[in-house]
Short mmCIF file of C-alpha atoms in Angstrom, two decimals:
data_model
loop_
_atom_site.label_atom_id
_atom_site.label_comp_id
_atom_site.label_asym_id
_atom_site.label_seq_id
_atom_site.Cartn_x
_atom_site.Cartn_y
_atom_site.Cartn_z
CA UNK A 1 0.59 -9.22 15.96
CA UNK A 2 -2.66 -7.66 16.34
CA UNK A 3 -1.97 -3.83 17.43
CA UNK A 4 -4.46 -1.88 19.21
CA UNK A 5 -5.67 0.18 16.49
CA UNK A 6 -6.84 -2.76 14.59
CA UNK A 7 -3.24 -3.04 12.21
CA UNK A 8 -1.29 -6.31 12.41
CA UNK A 9 1.76 -6.58 12.73
CA UNK A 10 3.99 -8.86 10.75
CA UNK A 11 7.02 -10.45 10.28
CA UNK A 12 9.56 -9.06 7.58
CA UNK A 13 9.30 -12.03 5.79
CA UNK A 14 6.03 -12.29 6.04
CA UNK A 15 3.65 -12.27 2.57
CA UNK A 16 0.86 -10.20 2.35
CA UNK A 17 -2.66 -12.12 2.86
CA UNK A 18 -5.36 -9.27 2.84
CA UNK A 19 -7.29 -7.88 -0.35
CA UNK A 20 -5.07 -9.58 -3.07
CA UNK A 21 -7.00 -9.99 -6.23
CA UNK A 22 -9.97 -12.26 -6.38
CA UNK A 23 -9.56 -14.77 -8.54
CA UNK A 24 -5.72 -14.29 -9.10
CA UNK A 25 -2.81 -17.22 -8.67
CA UNK A 26 0.37 -17.27 -7.83
CA UNK A 27 1.01 -19.05 -11.41
CA UNK A 28 0.16 -15.53 -13.53
CA UNK A 29 2.55 -14.92 -15.53
CA UNK A 30 4.22 -11.59 -14.89
CA UNK A 31 4.39 -8.64 -17.67
CA UNK A 32 7.97 -9.30 -18.24
CA UNK A 33 6.83 -12.88 -18.89
CA UNK A 34 4.70 -11.96 -21.30
CA UNK A 35 6.91 -9.03 -23.01
CA UNK A 36 10.23 -10.55 -23.94
CA UNK A 37 13.20 -8.43 -22.90
CA UNK A 38 14.50 -6.03 -25.42
CA UNK A 39 17.71 -5.45 -24.51
CA UNK A 40 20.70 -7.80 -25.19
CA UNK A 41 21.60 -9.89 -22.21
CA UNK A 42 25.21 -11.02 -21.23
CA UNK A 43 26.11 -13.50 -24.02
CA UNK A 44 23.64 -12.37 -26.64
CA UNK A 45 26.52 -10.87 -28.81
CA UNK A 46 23.93 -7.38 -29.21
CA UNK A 47 21.26 -9.44 -30.93
CA UNK A 48 18.48 -7.54 -29.73
CA UNK A 49 14.33 -8.69 -30.16
CA UNK A 50 11.67 -6.99 -32.23
CA UNK A 51 10.99 -3.55 -31.54
CA UNK A 52 7.12 -4.23 -30.85
CA UNK A 53 7.57 -6.54 -28.30
CA UNK A 54 9.29 -3.75 -26.28
CA UNK A 55 6.49 -1.32 -27.10
CA UNK A 56 4.28 -3.53 -26.17
CA UNK A 57 5.61 -4.06 -23.18
CA UNK A 58 5.70 -0.02 -22.27
CA UNK A 59 2.14 -0.20 -23.26
CA UNK A 60 1.13 -2.83 -20.46
CA UNK A 61 2.59 -0.83 -18.14
CA UNK A 62 1.00 2.34 -19.21
CA UNK A 63 -2.67 1.02 -18.73
CA UNK A 64 -0.99 -0.95 -15.40
CA UNK A 65 -0.18 2.55 -14.34
CA UNK A 66 -3.55 4.02 -15.24
CA UNK A 67 -6.07 1.41 -14.08
CA UNK A 68 -3.70 0.54 -10.56
CA UNK A 69 -2.71 3.87 -9.71
CA UNK A 70 -5.90 5.41 -11.02
CA UNK A 71 -9.82 5.58 -9.42
CA UNK A 72 -8.08 4.22 -8.98
CA UNK A 73 -5.61 4.84 -9.89
CA UNK A 74 -2.85 6.94 -12.47
CA UNK A 75 -0.77 7.12 -15.57
CA UNK A 76 0.06 6.53 -18.56
CA UNK A 77 2.07 5.14 -21.42
CA UNK A 78 4.74 5.37 -23.46
CA UNK A 79 4.23 3.77 -27.55
CA UNK A 80 5.52 6.16 -29.80
CA UNK A 81 3.03 8.38 -30.91
CA UNK A 82 0.70 7.66 -27.78
CA UNK A 83 3.24 9.19 -25.78
CA UNK A 84 2.27 12.34 -27.51
CA UNK A 85 -1.32 11.73 -27.33
CA UNK A 86 -1.07 10.80 -23.36
CA UNK A 87 0.68 13.95 -23.39
CA UNK A 88 -1.56 16.21 -24.90
CA UNK A 89 -4.96 14.89 -24.12
CA UNK A 90 -4.03 15.11 -20.06
CA UNK A 91 -4.74 17.98 -18.08
CA UNK A 92 -1.67 19.86 -15.52
CA UNK A 93 -2.52 21.17 -12.51
CA UNK A 94 -1.63 24.52 -12.20
CA UNK A 95 -0.18 23.51 -8.58
CA UNK A 96 -0.37 20.38 -6.99
CA UNK A 97 2.07 20.80 -3.68
CA UNK A 98 1.93 23.24 -1.01
CA UNK A 99 4.92 24.93 0.01
CA UNK A 100 8.50 23.55 0.42
CA UNK A 101 8.37 24.16 4.06
CA UNK A 102 4.99 22.84 4.61
CA UNK A 103 6.40 19.50 4.04
CA UNK A 104 7.60 16.20 5.71
CA UNK A 105 11.15 14.47 4.29
CA UNK A 106 11.17 12.19 1.57
CA UNK A 107 11.19 8.97 3.11
CA UNK A 108 15.13 7.57 2.41
CA UNK A 109 15.98 5.20 -0.57
CA UNK A 110 17.18 1.74 0.72
CA UNK A 111 20.72 0.71 -0.39
CA UNK A 112 20.12 -1.44 -3.69
CA UNK A 113 16.60 -0.14 -4.31
CA UNK A 114 14.44 1.73 -6.10
CA UNK A 115 13.25 5.00 -5.05
CA UNK A 116 9.60 4.70 -3.27
CA UNK A 117 7.54 6.42 -4.33
CA UNK A 118 3.74 7.74 -2.89
CA UNK A 119 0.91 8.84 -5.21
CA UNK A 120 -2.20 10.38 -4.73
CA UNK A 121 -4.98 9.47 -6.54
CA UNK A 122 -8.07 11.74 -6.29
CA UNK A 123 -11.10 10.27 -7.96
CA UNK A 124 -13.70 13.34 -9.10
CA UNK A 125 -16.67 12.49 -10.87
CA UNK A 126 -18.32 14.76 -13.28
CA UNK A 127 -21.62 12.63 -13.78
CA UNK A 128 -22.57 13.64 -10.22
CA UNK A 129 -20.95 11.21 -7.52
CA UNK A 130 -23.57 9.69 -5.64
CA UNK A 131 -26.60 11.71 -6.78
CA UNK A 132 -27.81 15.43 -6.26
CA UNK A 133 -28.04 14.87 -2.40
CA UNK A 134 -24.25 15.19 -2.31
CA UNK A 135 -22.15 18.85 -2.30
CA UNK A 136 -18.76 17.83 -3.10
CA UNK A 137 -16.11 20.24 -3.53
CA UNK A 138 -14.31 20.65 -6.83
CA UNK A 139 -10.77 18.80 -7.19
CA UNK A 140 -9.82 22.40 -9.45
CA UNK A 141 -9.15 21.86 -13.28
CA UNK A 142 -10.56 17.70 -12.64
CA UNK A 143 -14.32 18.18 -11.55
CA UNK A 144 -15.98 17.10 -8.04
CA UNK A 145 -14.48 15.52 -6.25
CA UNK A 146 -15.47 11.64 -4.26
CA UNK A 147 -12.79 9.45 -4.00
CA UNK A 148 -8.95 9.10 -2.43
CA UNK A 149 -6.30 6.97 -2.65
CA UNK A 150 -2.91 6.69 -1.21
CA UNK A 151 -0.63 4.25 -3.64
CA UNK A 152 2.84 2.84 -2.32
CA UNK A 153 5.08 1.70 -4.54
CA UNK A 154 7.84 0.58 -2.09
CA UNK A 155 11.81 0.45 -3.11
CA UNK A 156 11.95 -3.26 -3.75
CA UNK A 157 8.83 -3.38 -6.33
CA UNK A 158 7.17 -5.93 -4.98
CA UNK A 159 3.85 -5.07 -4.36
CA UNK A 160 1.18 -2.02 -5.16
CA UNK A 161 -0.14 -0.83 -2.13
CA UNK A 162 -3.66 1.01 -2.66
CA UNK A 163 -5.15 2.84 0.64
CA UNK A 164 -8.87 4.27 0.20
CA UNK A 165 -9.28 7.06 2.36
CA UNK A 166 -12.56 7.72 4.08
CA UNK A 167 -13.16 11.44 2.55
CA UNK A 168 -15.35 12.34 5.77
CA UNK A 169 -12.53 11.65 8.28
CA UNK A 170 -12.25 14.15 10.82
CA UNK A 171 -8.77 15.37 10.63
CA UNK A 172 -7.29 18.29 11.53
CA UNK A 173 -6.58 20.71 8.36
CA UNK A 174 -3.48 22.92 8.57
CA UNK A 175 -4.22 26.43 9.41
CA UNK A 176 -8.06 25.39 9.32
CA UNK A 177 -9.17 23.23 11.97
CA UNK A 178 -11.24 20.37 12.32
CA UNK A 179 -12.81 19.66 9.53
CA UNK A 180 -14.05 16.80 7.22
CA UNK A 181 -11.18 15.44 5.26
CA UNK A 182 -12.81 16.74 1.67
CA UNK A 183 -13.07 19.98 2.83
CA UNK A 184 -9.23 20.87 2.03
CA UNK A 185 -9.91 20.99 -1.27
CA UNK A 186 -12.08 23.85 -0.53
CA UNK A 187 -9.90 25.50 1.42
CA UNK A 188 -7.04 25.27 -0.89
CA UNK A 189 -7.82 22.85 -3.73
CA UNK A 190 -5.30 20.31 -4.30
CA UNK A 191 -2.25 21.57 -2.90
CA UNK A 192 -4.01 22.01 0.65
CA UNK A 193 -5.92 18.19 0.42
CA UNK A 194 -1.92 17.22 -0.11
CA UNK A 195 -0.55 19.12 2.82
CA UNK A 196 -3.19 17.35 5.17
CA UNK A 197 -2.46 13.82 3.68
CA UNK A 198 1.48 14.43 4.35
CA UNK A 199 0.67 16.10 8.06
CA UNK A 200 -1.80 12.95 8.53
CA UNK A 201 0.62 10.51 7.41
CA UNK A 202 4.12 12.22 8.36
CA UNK A 203 5.11 11.24 4.50
CA UNK A 204 5.87 13.47 1.31
CA UNK A 205 3.59 12.22 -1.73
CA UNK A 206 5.37 12.48 -4.96
CA UNK A 207 3.05 12.74 -7.78
CA UNK A 208 -1.02 13.51 -7.75
CA UNK A 209 -3.23 12.46 -10.54
CA UNK A 210 -7.32 12.82 -10.65
CA UNK A 211 -9.40 10.66 -12.49
CA UNK A 212 -12.66 11.10 -13.65
CA UNK A 213 -14.66 8.01 -13.63
CA UNK A 214 -16.49 8.90 -16.17
CA UNK A 215 -13.22 7.61 -17.84
CA UNK A 216 -13.86 4.53 -16.89
CA UNK A 217 -17.44 3.73 -18.60
CA UNK A 218 -14.91 3.48 -21.83
CA UNK A 219 -12.53 1.25 -20.16
CA UNK A 220 -15.19 -1.40 -19.22
CA UNK A 221 -16.97 -1.05 -22.69
CA UNK A 222 -13.51 -1.64 -23.80
CA UNK A 223 -13.13 -4.67 -22.38
CA UNK A 224 -16.51 -6.03 -22.85
CA UNK A 225 -17.21 -6.09 -19.28
CA UNK A 226 -16.41 -6.75 -16.09
CA UNK A 227 -17.45 -9.64 -13.88
CA UNK A 228 -17.58 -8.35 -9.87
CA UNK A 229 -18.70 -10.49 -6.97
CA UNK A 230 -20.89 -8.47 -5.31
CA UNK A 231 -20.90 -9.08 -1.62
CA UNK A 232 -24.65 -9.03 -1.12
CA UNK A 233 -27.72 -7.34 -2.96
CA UNK A 234 -28.86 -3.44 -3.04
CA UNK A 235 -30.65 -0.94 -5.84
CA UNK A 236 -28.90 2.09 -6.46
CA UNK A 237 -30.82 5.06 -6.51
CA UNK A 238 -28.54 6.20 -9.32
CA UNK A 239 -29.38 5.19 -12.28
CA UNK A 240 -31.94 2.97 -11.02
CA UNK A 241 -29.84 -0.15 -11.12
CA UNK A 242 -30.86 -3.38 -9.41
CA UNK A 243 -27.42 -5.66 -8.00
CA UNK A 244 -27.81 -9.02 -6.73
CA UNK A 245 -25.61 -10.88 -5.27
CA UNK A 246 -23.18 -12.58 -6.66
CA UNK A 247 -20.96 -12.87 -9.57
CA UNK A 248 -22.63 -10.00 -12.32
CA UNK A 249 -20.92 -9.02 -15.09
CA UNK A 250 -21.26 -5.18 -15.64
CA UNK A 251 -21.54 -2.64 -18.65
CA UNK A 252 -19.75 0.61 -18.07
CA UNK A 253 -23.14 2.09 -17.27
CA UNK A 254 -24.26 -0.02 -14.72
CA UNK A 255 -20.59 -0.02 -13.55
CA UNK A 256 -20.61 2.79 -12.62
CA UNK A 257 -23.79 2.91 -10.62
CA UNK A 258 -22.31 0.50 -8.55
CA UNK A 259 -19.72 2.07 -7.21
CA UNK A 260 -21.30 5.66 -6.58
CA UNK A 261 -24.02 4.34 -4.42
CA UNK A 262 -23.42 4.86 -0.85
CA UNK A 263 -27.34 5.69 0.21
CA UNK A 264 -28.37 2.58 -0.09
CA UNK A 265 -26.25 0.78 2.83
CA UNK A 266 -25.97 1.50 6.69
CA UNK A 267 -22.55 2.39 6.84
CA UNK A 268 -23.01 4.40 3.83
CA UNK A 269 -19.18 5.45 2.84
CA UNK A 270 -17.34 2.55 4.01
CA UNK A 271 -19.89 0.06 1.72
CA UNK A 272 -19.25 2.72 -1.38
CA UNK A 273 -15.29 2.44 -0.43
CA UNK A 274 -15.45 -1.72 -0.80
CA UNK A 275 -17.66 -1.22 -4.03
CA UNK A 276 -15.14 0.89 -5.77
CA UNK A 277 -12.58 -1.62 -4.23
CA UNK A 278 -13.88 -4.51 -5.89
CA UNK A 279 -14.55 -2.39 -9.16
CA UNK A 280 -10.82 -1.18 -9.65
CA UNK A 281 -9.72 -5.46 -8.99
CA UNK A 282 -12.37 -6.41 -11.29
CA UNK A 283 -10.66 -4.24 -13.87
CA UNK A 284 -6.96 -4.68 -12.70
CA UNK A 285 -7.94 -8.56 -13.29
CA UNK A 286 -9.23 -7.88 -16.63
CA UNK A 287 -6.18 -5.81 -17.84
CA UNK A 288 -3.84 -8.24 -16.41
CA UNK A 289 -4.73 -11.19 -18.31
CA UNK A 290 -3.02 -12.87 -21.11
CA UNK A 291 -6.25 -11.75 -23.50
CA UNK A 292 -5.58 -8.09 -23.02
CA UNK A 293 -1.85 -8.26 -22.75
CA UNK A 294 -1.47 -9.42 -25.97
CA UNK A 295 -3.96 -7.11 -28.12
CA UNK A 296 -1.91 -3.78 -28.79
CA UNK A 297 -4.98 -2.31 -30.34
CA UNK A 298 -7.29 -3.08 -26.83
CA UNK A 299 -4.44 -1.63 -24.97
CA UNK A 300 -4.84 1.59 -27.41
CA UNK A 301 -8.12 2.42 -27.25
CA UNK A 302 -8.22 2.09 -23.14
CA UNK A 303 -5.26 4.60 -23.05
CA UNK A 304 -7.06 6.82 -25.55
CA UNK A 305 -10.18 6.70 -23.88
CA UNK A 306 -8.44 7.05 -20.66
CA UNK A 307 -6.17 9.94 -21.40
CA UNK A 308 -8.89 12.69 -21.27
CA UNK A 309 -10.01 12.04 -18.06
CA UNK A 310 -6.92 12.40 -16.51
CA UNK A 311 -5.22 15.96 -15.01
CA UNK A 312 -1.98 15.14 -13.28
CA UNK A 313 0.80 17.46 -11.65
CA UNK A 314 3.49 18.62 -13.97
CA UNK A 315 6.02 16.04 -13.56
CA UNK A 316 3.73 13.23 -14.01
CA UNK A 317 3.94 12.83 -17.84
CA UNK A 318 4.95 9.83 -20.17
CA UNK A 319 8.63 10.10 -19.68
CA UNK A 320 8.11 9.75 -15.91
CA UNK A 321 5.70 6.91 -15.54
CA UNK A 322 7.18 5.00 -18.33
CA UNK A 323 10.51 4.63 -15.67
CA UNK A 324 8.22 4.06 -12.86
CA UNK A 325 6.59 1.20 -15.37
CA UNK A 326 9.66 -0.12 -16.69
CA UNK A 327 10.15 -0.75 -12.71
CA UNK A 328 7.41 -2.76 -12.34
CA UNK A 329 7.39 -5.93 -15.15
CA UNK A 330 7.65 -8.38 -12.15
CA UNK A 331 4.15 -7.43 -10.99
CA UNK A 332 1.38 -9.97 -11.01
CA UNK A 333 -2.40 -9.21 -9.99
CA UNK A 334 -2.11 -10.69 -6.85
CA UNK A 335 1.37 -8.28 -6.05
CA UNK A 336 -1.62 -5.58 -5.77
CA UNK A 337 -2.53 -4.78 -2.08
CA UNK A 338 -6.03 -2.82 -1.59
CA UNK A 339 -7.34 -1.70 2.42
CA UNK A 340 -8.77 1.22 3.97
CA UNK A 341 -6.99 3.88 5.68
CA UNK A 342 -7.68 2.80 9.92
CA UNK A 343 -10.88 4.39 11.71
CA UNK A 344 -13.05 4.00 14.48
CA UNK A 345 -16.21 4.21 12.80
CA UNK A 346 -19.21 6.78 12.44
CA UNK A 347 -20.39 9.86 14.25
CA UNK A 348 -21.16 13.34 14.91
CA UNK A 349 -19.16 16.23 15.08
CA UNK A 350 -21.95 18.85 15.71
CA UNK A 351 -24.56 18.53 13.25
CA UNK A 352 -22.23 16.63 11.04
CA UNK A 353 -22.02 12.77 10.21
CA UNK A 354 -17.90 12.29 10.76
CA UNK A 355 -15.81 9.18 10.79
CA UNK A 356 -13.54 9.14 13.67
CA UNK A 357 -9.84 8.55 12.37
CA UNK A 358 -7.98 5.57 13.97
CA UNK A 359 -5.01 7.41 14.72
CA UNK A 360 -2.94 4.56 16.33
CA UNK A 361 -3.73 2.74 13.01
CA UNK A 362 -2.87 5.92 11.15
CA UNK A 363 0.72 6.85 12.70
CA UNK A 364 1.30 3.09 12.58
CA UNK A 365 0.86 3.41 8.87
CA UNK A 366 2.90 6.29 8.75
CA UNK A 367 5.78 4.83 10.19
CA UNK A 368 6.25 2.03 7.86
CA UNK A 369 5.46 4.14 5.05
CA UNK A 370 8.73 6.34 5.97
CA UNK A 371 10.34 3.30 6.87
CA UNK A 372 9.42 2.02 3.09
CA UNK A 373 8.34 -1.32 4.87
CA UNK A 374 4.76 -1.22 5.07
CA UNK A 375 4.68 -4.71 4.17
CA UNK A 376 4.90 -5.41 7.73
CA UNK A 377 1.69 -3.89 7.81
CA UNK A 378 -1.61 -6.15 7.92
CA UNK A 379 -4.77 -3.69 7.78
CA UNK A 380 -7.77 -4.04 7.79
CA UNK A 381 -9.27 -4.75 3.98
#
C-alpha cells in the first residue's frame, strides 16, 4: 500500500524488494555456512572444530561491520592480536551523546529476539569532500562531515537497513531553530547531531562511528578494485575523472572521485548519495564473496587499513562489535537494504539551497524503528 508520504507499507510477511545488492542471489552462502561453527553441537560429545575457523569467522564479521556499518558503515574485528590493533588504532569521541534527559526512550526488545540496534554512521572526508567550493563543518576528532547514514539492525537479525540522510535537510535543531541538518555539528558537535536525528525519528541511537572516506582508498585497492554499474555518464571536477555509463572497475582513487562528486549533477547531493550507495554495495559484494571470506590475510589487511580512519563512541570497542557480529552470522549480501530518507525535493530557505523533508514519511519510519519493524516500510531507494 502506498501512503501519501511516498513510502509503502507492506504486510508483515513481505520481504523487502528495494535496494538489494546488485548481483546477489538467494543462493549466496551465509557467513555461518562459509565459516563452520566452533561450539559443540548437541550430541557432538564436546568435539570442537579448529580455532582457526572461529577466528576467521570473527574477522569476517568484523569486516562486515566495518564495511556495512561504515561509510558507510562501522566497525571492527576480533582476532587475537587484531582486536588490540583495532582498539589501539581507532579514535574515541570524547562525548558522543546528549544528556539523558534530552533523549527518547530505547525501543523495547521483543520476546525471543536480540536487542535492536541503531548506529549513526558519519562519513567524514579529510580529502576535501567534493571540492574546495564546499564549506563543511568538522566532525570533532574525525574531520570534515560529508555523509550521514542511519544503520538499523533489527532484533530478528534477518536484515541490515542502511538509510542515507541528506545533510542539507531543513530541520529543527534543538535549541537552535531551523537550519540544515549538517549545521548541528557547528552548534554542538556530535552530541547535537545525535540529538537532532533522535528528535526527528523519535528513536534512540545506540552507537556512533565516523569513517573517513580516505580509509576506503586502501580497502578498494586491497580488494583489487570494485565494479560499479554507473547509471549515467559524468565528469568529476574532483580529480578530473570521466565516468562512462555502465559497469566500470575502479581503483581506490577513482572510486573516491566517484563518491565525492555532486556538482556534475542537476540534483546535486541526491545523485551523490545514490553513488555512495552504489559504491558501498559494490564493496560489500566484494567483501562478502567466497574469494575474500576465505582469505584471512586479505581480511587482516583490510581491518588494519580501515581502523586508523575510524572514530567511535567509547562503548563501541572490539568486544562489543564481536558480540554484535555473533548475532549476524546468517546475513547474506541481499539482506543489506539501502534507502534514502523521504524528502520533497530541493528548495530555498532564504539564501540557502536546502532539501525539504517529507515529515509524514519520516514519522512512519520513526514509528517503524520504535516498533522494531522497519521491514514493513518500503521506502524509495
